[in-house]
CSV table of C-alpha atoms and ligand atoms in Angstrom, one decimal:
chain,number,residue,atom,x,y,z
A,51,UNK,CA,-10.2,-8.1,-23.6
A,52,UNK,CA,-9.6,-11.6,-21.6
A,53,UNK,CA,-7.6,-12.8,-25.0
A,54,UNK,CA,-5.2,-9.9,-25.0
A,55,UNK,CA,-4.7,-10.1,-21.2
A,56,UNK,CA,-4.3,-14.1,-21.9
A,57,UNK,CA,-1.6,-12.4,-24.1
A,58,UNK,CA,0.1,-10.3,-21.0
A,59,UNK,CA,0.2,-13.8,-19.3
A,60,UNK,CA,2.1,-15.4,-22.1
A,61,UNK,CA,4.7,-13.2,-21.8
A,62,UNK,CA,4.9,-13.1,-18.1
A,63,UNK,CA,5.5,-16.6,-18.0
A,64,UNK,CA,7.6,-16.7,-21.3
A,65,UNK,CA,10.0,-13.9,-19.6
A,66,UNK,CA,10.3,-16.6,-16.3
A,67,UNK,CA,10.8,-20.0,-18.5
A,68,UNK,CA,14.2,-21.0,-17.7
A,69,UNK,CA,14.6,-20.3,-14.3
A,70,UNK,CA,16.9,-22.6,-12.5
A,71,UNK,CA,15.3,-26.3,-10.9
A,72,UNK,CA,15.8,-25.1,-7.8
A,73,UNK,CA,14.3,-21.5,-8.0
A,74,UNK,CA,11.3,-23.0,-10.0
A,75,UNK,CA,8.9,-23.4,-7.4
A,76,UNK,CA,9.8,-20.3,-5.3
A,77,UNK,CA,8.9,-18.4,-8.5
A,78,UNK,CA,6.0,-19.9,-9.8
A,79,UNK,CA,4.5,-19.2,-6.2
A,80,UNK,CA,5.5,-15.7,-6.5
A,81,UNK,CA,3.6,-15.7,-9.9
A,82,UNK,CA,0.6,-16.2,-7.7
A,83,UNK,CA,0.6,-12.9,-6.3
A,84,UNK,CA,-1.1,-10.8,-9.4
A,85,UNK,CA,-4.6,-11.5,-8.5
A,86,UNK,CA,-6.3,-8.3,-9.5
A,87,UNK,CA,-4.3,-8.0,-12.7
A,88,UNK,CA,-4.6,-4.2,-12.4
A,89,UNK,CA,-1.1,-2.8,-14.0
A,90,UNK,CA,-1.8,-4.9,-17.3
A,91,UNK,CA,-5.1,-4.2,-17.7
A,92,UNK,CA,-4.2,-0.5,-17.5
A,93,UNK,CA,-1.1,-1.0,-19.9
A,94,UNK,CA,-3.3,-2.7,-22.3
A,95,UNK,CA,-6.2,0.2,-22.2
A,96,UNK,CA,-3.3,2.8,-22.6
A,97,UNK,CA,-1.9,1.0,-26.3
A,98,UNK,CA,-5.6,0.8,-27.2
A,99,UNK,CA,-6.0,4.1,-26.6
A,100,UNK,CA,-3.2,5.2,-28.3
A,101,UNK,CA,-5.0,3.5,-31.3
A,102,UNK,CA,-2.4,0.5,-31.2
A,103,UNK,CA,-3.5,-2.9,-31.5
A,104,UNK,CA,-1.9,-5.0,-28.5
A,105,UNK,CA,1.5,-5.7,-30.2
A,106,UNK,CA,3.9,-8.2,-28.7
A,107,UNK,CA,5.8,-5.0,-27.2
A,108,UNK,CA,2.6,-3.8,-25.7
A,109,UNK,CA,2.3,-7.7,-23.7
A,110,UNK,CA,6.3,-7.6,-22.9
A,111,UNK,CA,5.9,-3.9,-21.5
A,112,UNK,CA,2.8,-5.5,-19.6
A,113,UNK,CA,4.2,-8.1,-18.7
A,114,UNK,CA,7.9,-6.3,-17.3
A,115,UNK,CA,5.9,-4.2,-15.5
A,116,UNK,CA,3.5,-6.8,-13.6
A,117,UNK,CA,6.6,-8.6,-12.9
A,118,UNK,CA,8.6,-5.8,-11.0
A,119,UNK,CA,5.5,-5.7,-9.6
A,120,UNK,CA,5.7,-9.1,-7.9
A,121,UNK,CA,9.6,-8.5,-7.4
A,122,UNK,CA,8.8,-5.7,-4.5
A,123,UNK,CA,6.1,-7.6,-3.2
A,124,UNK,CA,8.0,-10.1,-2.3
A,125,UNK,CA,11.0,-8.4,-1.1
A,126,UNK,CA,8.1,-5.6,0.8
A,127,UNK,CA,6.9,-9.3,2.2
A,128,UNK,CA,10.5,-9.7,4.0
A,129,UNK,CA,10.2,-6.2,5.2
A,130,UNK,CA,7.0,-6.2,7.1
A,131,UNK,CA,6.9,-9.3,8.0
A,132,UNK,CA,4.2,-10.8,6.8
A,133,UNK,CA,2.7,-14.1,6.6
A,134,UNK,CA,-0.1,-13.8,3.5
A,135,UNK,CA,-0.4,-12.5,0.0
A,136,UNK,CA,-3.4,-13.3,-2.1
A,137,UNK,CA,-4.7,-15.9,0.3
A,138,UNK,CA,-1.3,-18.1,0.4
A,139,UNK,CA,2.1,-17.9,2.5
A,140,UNK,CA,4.6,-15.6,2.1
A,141,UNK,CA,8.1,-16.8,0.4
A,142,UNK,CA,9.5,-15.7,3.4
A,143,UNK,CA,7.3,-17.7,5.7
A,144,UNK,CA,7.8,-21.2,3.0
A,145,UNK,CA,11.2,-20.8,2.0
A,146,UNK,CA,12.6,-18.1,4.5
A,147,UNK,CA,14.1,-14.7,4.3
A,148,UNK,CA,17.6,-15.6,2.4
A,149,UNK,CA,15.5,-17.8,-0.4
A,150,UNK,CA,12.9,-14.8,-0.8
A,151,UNK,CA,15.8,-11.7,-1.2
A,152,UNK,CA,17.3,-14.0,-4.3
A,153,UNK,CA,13.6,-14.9,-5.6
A,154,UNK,CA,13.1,-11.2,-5.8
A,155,UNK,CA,16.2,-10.7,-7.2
A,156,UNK,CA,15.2,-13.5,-9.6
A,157,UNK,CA,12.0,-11.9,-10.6
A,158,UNK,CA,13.6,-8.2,-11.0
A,159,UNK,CA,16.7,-9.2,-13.4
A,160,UNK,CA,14.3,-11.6,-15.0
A,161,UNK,CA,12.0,-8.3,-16.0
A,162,UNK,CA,15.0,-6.2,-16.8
A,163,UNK,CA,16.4,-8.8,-18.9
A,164,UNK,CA,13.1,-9.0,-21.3
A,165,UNK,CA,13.1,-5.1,-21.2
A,166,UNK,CA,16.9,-4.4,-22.9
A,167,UNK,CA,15.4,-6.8,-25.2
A,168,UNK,CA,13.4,-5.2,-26.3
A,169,UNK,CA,13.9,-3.3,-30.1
A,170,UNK,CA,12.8,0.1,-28.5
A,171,UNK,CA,14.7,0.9,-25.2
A,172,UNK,CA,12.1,2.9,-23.7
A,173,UNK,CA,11.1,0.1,-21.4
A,174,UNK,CA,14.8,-0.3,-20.0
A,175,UNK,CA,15.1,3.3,-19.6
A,176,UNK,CA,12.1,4.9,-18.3
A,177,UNK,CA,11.8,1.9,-15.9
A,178,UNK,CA,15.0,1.9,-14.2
A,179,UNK,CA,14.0,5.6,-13.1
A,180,UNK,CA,10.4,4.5,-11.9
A,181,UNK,CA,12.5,1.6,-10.0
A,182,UNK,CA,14.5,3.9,-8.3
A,183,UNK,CA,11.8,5.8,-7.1
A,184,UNK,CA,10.0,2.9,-5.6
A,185,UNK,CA,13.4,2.3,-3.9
A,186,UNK,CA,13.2,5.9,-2.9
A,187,UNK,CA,10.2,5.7,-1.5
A,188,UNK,CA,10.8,2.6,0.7
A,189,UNK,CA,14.0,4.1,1.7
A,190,UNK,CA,12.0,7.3,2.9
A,191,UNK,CA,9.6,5.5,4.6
A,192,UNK,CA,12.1,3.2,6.5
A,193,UNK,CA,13.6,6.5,7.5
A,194,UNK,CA,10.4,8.0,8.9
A,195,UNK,CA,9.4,4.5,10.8
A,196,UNK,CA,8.1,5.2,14.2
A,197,UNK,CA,8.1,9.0,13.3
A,198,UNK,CA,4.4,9.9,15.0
A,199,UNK,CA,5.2,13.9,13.6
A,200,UNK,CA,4.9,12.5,9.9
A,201,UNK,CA,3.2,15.4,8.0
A,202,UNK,CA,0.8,14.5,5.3
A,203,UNK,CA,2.9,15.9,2.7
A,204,UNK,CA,5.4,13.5,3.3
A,205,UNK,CA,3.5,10.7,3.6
A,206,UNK,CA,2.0,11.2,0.7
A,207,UNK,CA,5.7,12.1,-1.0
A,208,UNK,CA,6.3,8.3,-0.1
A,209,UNK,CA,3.4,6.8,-1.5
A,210,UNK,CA,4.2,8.7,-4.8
A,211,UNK,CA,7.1,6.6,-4.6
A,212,UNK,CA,6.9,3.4,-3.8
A,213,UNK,CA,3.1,3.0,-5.2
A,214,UNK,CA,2.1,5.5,-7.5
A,215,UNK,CA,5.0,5.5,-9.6
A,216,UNK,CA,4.3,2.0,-11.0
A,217,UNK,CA,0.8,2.6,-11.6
A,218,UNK,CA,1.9,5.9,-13.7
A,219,UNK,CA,4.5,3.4,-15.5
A,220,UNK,CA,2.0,0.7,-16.2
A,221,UNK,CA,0.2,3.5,-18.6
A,222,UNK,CA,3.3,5.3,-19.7
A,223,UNK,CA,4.4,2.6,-21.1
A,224,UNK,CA,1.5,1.0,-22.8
A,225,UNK,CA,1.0,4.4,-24.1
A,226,UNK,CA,4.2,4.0,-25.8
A,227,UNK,CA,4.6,1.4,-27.3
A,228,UNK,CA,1.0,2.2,-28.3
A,229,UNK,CA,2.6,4.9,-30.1
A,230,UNK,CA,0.7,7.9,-28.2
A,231,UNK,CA,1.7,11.6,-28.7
A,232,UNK,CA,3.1,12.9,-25.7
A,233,UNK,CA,0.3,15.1,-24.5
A,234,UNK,CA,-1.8,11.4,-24.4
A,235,UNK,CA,1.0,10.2,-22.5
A,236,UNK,CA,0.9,12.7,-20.0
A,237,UNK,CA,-2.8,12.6,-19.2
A,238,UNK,CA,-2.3,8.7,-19.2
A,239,UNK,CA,0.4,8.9,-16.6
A,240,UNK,CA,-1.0,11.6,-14.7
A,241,UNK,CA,-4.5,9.3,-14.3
A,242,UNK,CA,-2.0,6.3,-13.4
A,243,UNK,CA,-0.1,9.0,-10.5
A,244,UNK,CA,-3.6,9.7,-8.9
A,245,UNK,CA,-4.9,6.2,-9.2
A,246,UNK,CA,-1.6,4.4,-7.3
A,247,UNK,CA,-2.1,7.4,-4.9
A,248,UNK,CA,-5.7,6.5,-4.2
A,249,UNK,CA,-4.9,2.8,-4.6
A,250,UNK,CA,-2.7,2.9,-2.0
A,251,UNK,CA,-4.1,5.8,0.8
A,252,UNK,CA,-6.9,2.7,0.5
A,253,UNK,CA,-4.5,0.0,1.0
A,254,UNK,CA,-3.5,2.0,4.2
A,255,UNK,CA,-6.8,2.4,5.3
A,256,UNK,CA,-7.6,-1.6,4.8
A,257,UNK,CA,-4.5,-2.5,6.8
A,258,UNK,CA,-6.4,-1.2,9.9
A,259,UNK,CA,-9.9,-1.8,8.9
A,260,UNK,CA,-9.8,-4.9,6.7
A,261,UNK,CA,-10.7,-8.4,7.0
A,262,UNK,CA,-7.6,-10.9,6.1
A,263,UNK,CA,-9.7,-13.5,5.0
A,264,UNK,CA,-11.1,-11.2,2.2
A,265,UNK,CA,-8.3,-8.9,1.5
A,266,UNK,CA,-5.9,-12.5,1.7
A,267,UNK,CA,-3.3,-10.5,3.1
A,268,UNK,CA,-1.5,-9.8,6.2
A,269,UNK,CA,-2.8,-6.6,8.2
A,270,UNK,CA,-1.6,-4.5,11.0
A,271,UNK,CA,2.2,-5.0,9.6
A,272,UNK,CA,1.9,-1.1,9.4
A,273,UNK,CA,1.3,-0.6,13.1
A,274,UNK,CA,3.6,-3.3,14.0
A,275,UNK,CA,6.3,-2.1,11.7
A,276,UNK,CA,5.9,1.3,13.2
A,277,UNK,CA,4.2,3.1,9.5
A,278,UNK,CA,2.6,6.5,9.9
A,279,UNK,CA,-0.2,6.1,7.2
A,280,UNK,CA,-3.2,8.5,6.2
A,281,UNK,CA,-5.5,7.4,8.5
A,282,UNK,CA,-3.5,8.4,12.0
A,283,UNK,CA,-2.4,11.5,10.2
A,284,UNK,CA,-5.7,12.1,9.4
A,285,UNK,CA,-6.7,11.9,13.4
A,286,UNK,CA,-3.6,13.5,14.7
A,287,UNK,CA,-4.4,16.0,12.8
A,288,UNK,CA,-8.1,16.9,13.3
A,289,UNK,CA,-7.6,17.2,17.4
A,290,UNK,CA,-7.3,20.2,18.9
A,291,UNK,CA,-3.7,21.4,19.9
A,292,UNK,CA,-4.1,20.1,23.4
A,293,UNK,CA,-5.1,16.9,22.7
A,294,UNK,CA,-2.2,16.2,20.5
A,295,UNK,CA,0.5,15.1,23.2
A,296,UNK,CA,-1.8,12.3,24.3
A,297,UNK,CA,-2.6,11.2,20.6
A,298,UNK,CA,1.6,10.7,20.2
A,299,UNK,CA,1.6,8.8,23.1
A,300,UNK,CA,-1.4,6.4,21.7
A,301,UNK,CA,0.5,6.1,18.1
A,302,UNK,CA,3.5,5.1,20.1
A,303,UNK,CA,1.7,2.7,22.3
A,304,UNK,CA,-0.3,1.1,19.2
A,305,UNK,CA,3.0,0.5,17.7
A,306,UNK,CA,4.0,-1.4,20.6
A,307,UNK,CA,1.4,-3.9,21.1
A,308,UNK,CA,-2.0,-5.6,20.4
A,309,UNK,CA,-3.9,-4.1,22.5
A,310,UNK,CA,-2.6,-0.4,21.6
A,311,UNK,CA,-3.4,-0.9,17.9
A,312,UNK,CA,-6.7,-2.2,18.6
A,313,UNK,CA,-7.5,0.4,21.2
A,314,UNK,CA,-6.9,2.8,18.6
A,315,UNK,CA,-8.0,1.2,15.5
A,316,UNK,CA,-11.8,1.8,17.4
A,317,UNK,CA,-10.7,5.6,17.7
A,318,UNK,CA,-9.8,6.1,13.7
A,319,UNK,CA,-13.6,4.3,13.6
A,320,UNK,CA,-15.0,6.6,15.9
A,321,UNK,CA,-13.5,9.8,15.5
A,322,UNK,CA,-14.4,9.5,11.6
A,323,UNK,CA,-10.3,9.7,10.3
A,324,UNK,CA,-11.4,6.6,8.3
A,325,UNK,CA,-14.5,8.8,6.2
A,326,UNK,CA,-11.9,11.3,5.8
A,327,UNK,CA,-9.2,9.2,4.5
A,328,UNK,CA,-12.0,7.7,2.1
A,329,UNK,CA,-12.5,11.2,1.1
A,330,UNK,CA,-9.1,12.0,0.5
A,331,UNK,CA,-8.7,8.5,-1.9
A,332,UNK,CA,-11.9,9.9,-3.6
A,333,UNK,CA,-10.7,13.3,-4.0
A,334,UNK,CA,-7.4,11.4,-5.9
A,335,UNK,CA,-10.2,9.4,-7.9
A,336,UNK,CA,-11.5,12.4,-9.1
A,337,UNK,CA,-8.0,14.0,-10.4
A,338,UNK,CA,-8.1,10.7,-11.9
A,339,UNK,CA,-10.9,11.0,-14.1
A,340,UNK,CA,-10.3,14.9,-14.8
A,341,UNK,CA,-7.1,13.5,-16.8
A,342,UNK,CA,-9.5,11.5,-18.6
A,343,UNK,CA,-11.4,14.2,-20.1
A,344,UNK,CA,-8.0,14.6,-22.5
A,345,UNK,CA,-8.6,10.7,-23.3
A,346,UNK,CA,-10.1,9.8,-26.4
A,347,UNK,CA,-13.8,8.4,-25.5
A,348,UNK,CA,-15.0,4.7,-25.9
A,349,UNK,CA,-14.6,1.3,-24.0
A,350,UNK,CA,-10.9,1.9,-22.7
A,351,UNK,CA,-11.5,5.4,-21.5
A,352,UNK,CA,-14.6,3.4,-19.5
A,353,UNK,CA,-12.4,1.2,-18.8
A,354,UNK,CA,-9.9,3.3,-16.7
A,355,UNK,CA,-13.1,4.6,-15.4
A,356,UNK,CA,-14.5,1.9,-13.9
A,357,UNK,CA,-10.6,0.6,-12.8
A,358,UNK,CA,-10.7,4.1,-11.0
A,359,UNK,CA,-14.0,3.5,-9.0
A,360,UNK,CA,-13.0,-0.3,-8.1
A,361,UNK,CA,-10.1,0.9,-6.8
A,362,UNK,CA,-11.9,3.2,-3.9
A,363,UNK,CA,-14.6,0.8,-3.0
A,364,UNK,CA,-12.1,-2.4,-2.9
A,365,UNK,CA,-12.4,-4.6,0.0
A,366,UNK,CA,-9.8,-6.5,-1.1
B,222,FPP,C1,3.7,-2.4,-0.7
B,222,FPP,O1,3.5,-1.5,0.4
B,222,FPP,C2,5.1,-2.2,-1.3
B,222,FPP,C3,5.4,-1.5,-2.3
B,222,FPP,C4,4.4,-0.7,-3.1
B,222,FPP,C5,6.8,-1.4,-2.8
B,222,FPP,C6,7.8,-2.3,-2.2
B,222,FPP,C7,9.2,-2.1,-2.8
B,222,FPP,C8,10.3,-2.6,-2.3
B,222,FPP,C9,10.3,-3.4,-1.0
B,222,FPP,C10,11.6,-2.4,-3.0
B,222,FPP,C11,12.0,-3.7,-3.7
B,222,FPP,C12,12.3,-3.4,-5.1
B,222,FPP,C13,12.7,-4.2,-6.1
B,222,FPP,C14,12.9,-3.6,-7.4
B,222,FPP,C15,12.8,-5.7,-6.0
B,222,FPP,P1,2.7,-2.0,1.6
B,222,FPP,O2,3.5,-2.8,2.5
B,222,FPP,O3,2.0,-0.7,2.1
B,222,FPP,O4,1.5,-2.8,0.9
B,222,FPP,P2,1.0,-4.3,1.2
B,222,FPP,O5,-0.1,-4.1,2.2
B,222,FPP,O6,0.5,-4.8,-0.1
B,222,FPP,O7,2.1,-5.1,1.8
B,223,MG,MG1,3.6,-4.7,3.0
């Protein structure tokens, strides 16, 4: 398991050798920010699956993926302004907002590159789709900033974008170049849609509840940037009609300031919109592992199992 995702970080790295001297160290920093490792593991599972061995497609795809990955963290960095990512600055913060646009830029032509070379041009394909709806789904979220009337449907419309998409490609494409039949595709990518969408209503939930120092991110950038997320939604609305005037007025003034955020960061607590948006990650969990009943059993189909429940209890 650690060999072939040793394998995933061969590639990743192979894919950035020759970057320029003076974008070197702005991209190996970026590098830093796969921690969790996530997207390949799931890649890697999908080929195995598929009854595949981990070919040196299977890595690339890994690796392509992981590294668009990093590319719209750090451009997302420049957006919310934010200061940490996996316990260390920003490229924004070190090297500014000019030097981080390019370094994404670097990253994301670097991982399109080692996709059109690849033999098979699913990768190239499938992926400049899923890009686009990432970009979609920041564009839609942008649009709705500092919207308090965001319905759920639509935030959860963005997160299918910008988030779940990925994961769903992560598997997709492990699944094909594990040569899968499509029907194991499809339940491979639909358990990657409802793990991104639980992966990131919990994301959401940590940015108001978390602790930096453990998560090794910044949070509160949604409040300050003005995001509707799950959790307020959630709160909004579970008051009665009459109260809803005066919770519009609270978003508004916890986007504004300190103090307004934290003020109501104690009422999600209270009011219990944080259980309920940890039941509505769980309920995505558990669409997750209803596509896995089509999933041939064994140690990968555990595997995404066990991904699944880390993903709803993370802290970090
Ligand atoms: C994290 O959201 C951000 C994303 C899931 C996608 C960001 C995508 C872009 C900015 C587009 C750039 C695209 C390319 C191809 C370079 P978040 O802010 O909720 O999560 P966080 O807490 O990890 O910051
Ligand atoms: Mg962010």
């Amino acid at each position: 398991m650690d060999g072939a995702l040793d394998r995933v970080g061969d590639a990743y790295r192979e894919i950035l050798a020759n970057t320029s001297r003076e974008s070197r160290d702005m991209v190996r920093h970026a590098a830093r920010f796969n921690g969790k490792r996530l997207r390949p593991a799931l890649t890697l599972a999908a080929a195995r699956l598929a009854g595949s061995e981990v070919t040196d497609d299977v890595a690339s795809s890994a690796a392509i993926v992981e590294l668009i990955h990093t590319a719209t963290l750090v451009h997302d960095d420049i957006l919310d302004s934010a200061d940490v990512r996996r316990k260390v600055a920003t490229v924004n913060v070190r090297w500014g907002n000019h030097a981080a646009v390019l370094v994404g830029d670097v990253l994301f032509s670097k991982a399109y590159r080692a996709a059109a070379y690849l033999d098979d041009p699913f990768a190239s394909r499938y992926l400049s789709d899923i890009v686009g709806q990432v970009l979609e789904g920041e564009i839609h979220q942008d649009h709705v900033s500092h919207d308090p009337s965001l319905g759920e449907e639509e935030y959860r419309e963005i997160i299918r974008g910008k988030t779940a998409s990925l994961y769903e490609a992560a598997l997709v494409v492990g699944a094909h170049y594990g040569g899968a039949s499509e029907d194991l595709k499809g339940s491979l990518g639909a358990f990657g849609h409802h793990l991104g969408m639980a992966f990131q209503i919990i994301d959401d939930r940590l940015d108001v509840t978390g602790d930096e120092a453990t998560v090794g991110k910044s949070l509160g950038t949604d409040m300050s940037e003005g995001k509707m997320t799950l959790p307020l939604i959630i709160w909004r609305d579970g008051l009665a009609p009459e109260g809803r005037e005066a919770a519009v007025a609270r978003i508004q003034h916890a986007w504004s300031c300190d103090e307004g955020a934290q003020e109501l960061a104690s009422e999600l607590h209270t009011s219990g919109a944080l259980e309920r948006t940890d039941t509505a990650a769980q309920a995505e969990i558990d669409r997750a592992l209803a596509c896995l009943t089509a999933v041939p059993e064994g140690a990968d189909r555990q595997l995404l199992a066990t991904i699944a429940g880390f993903v709803v209890r993370r802290r970090l």
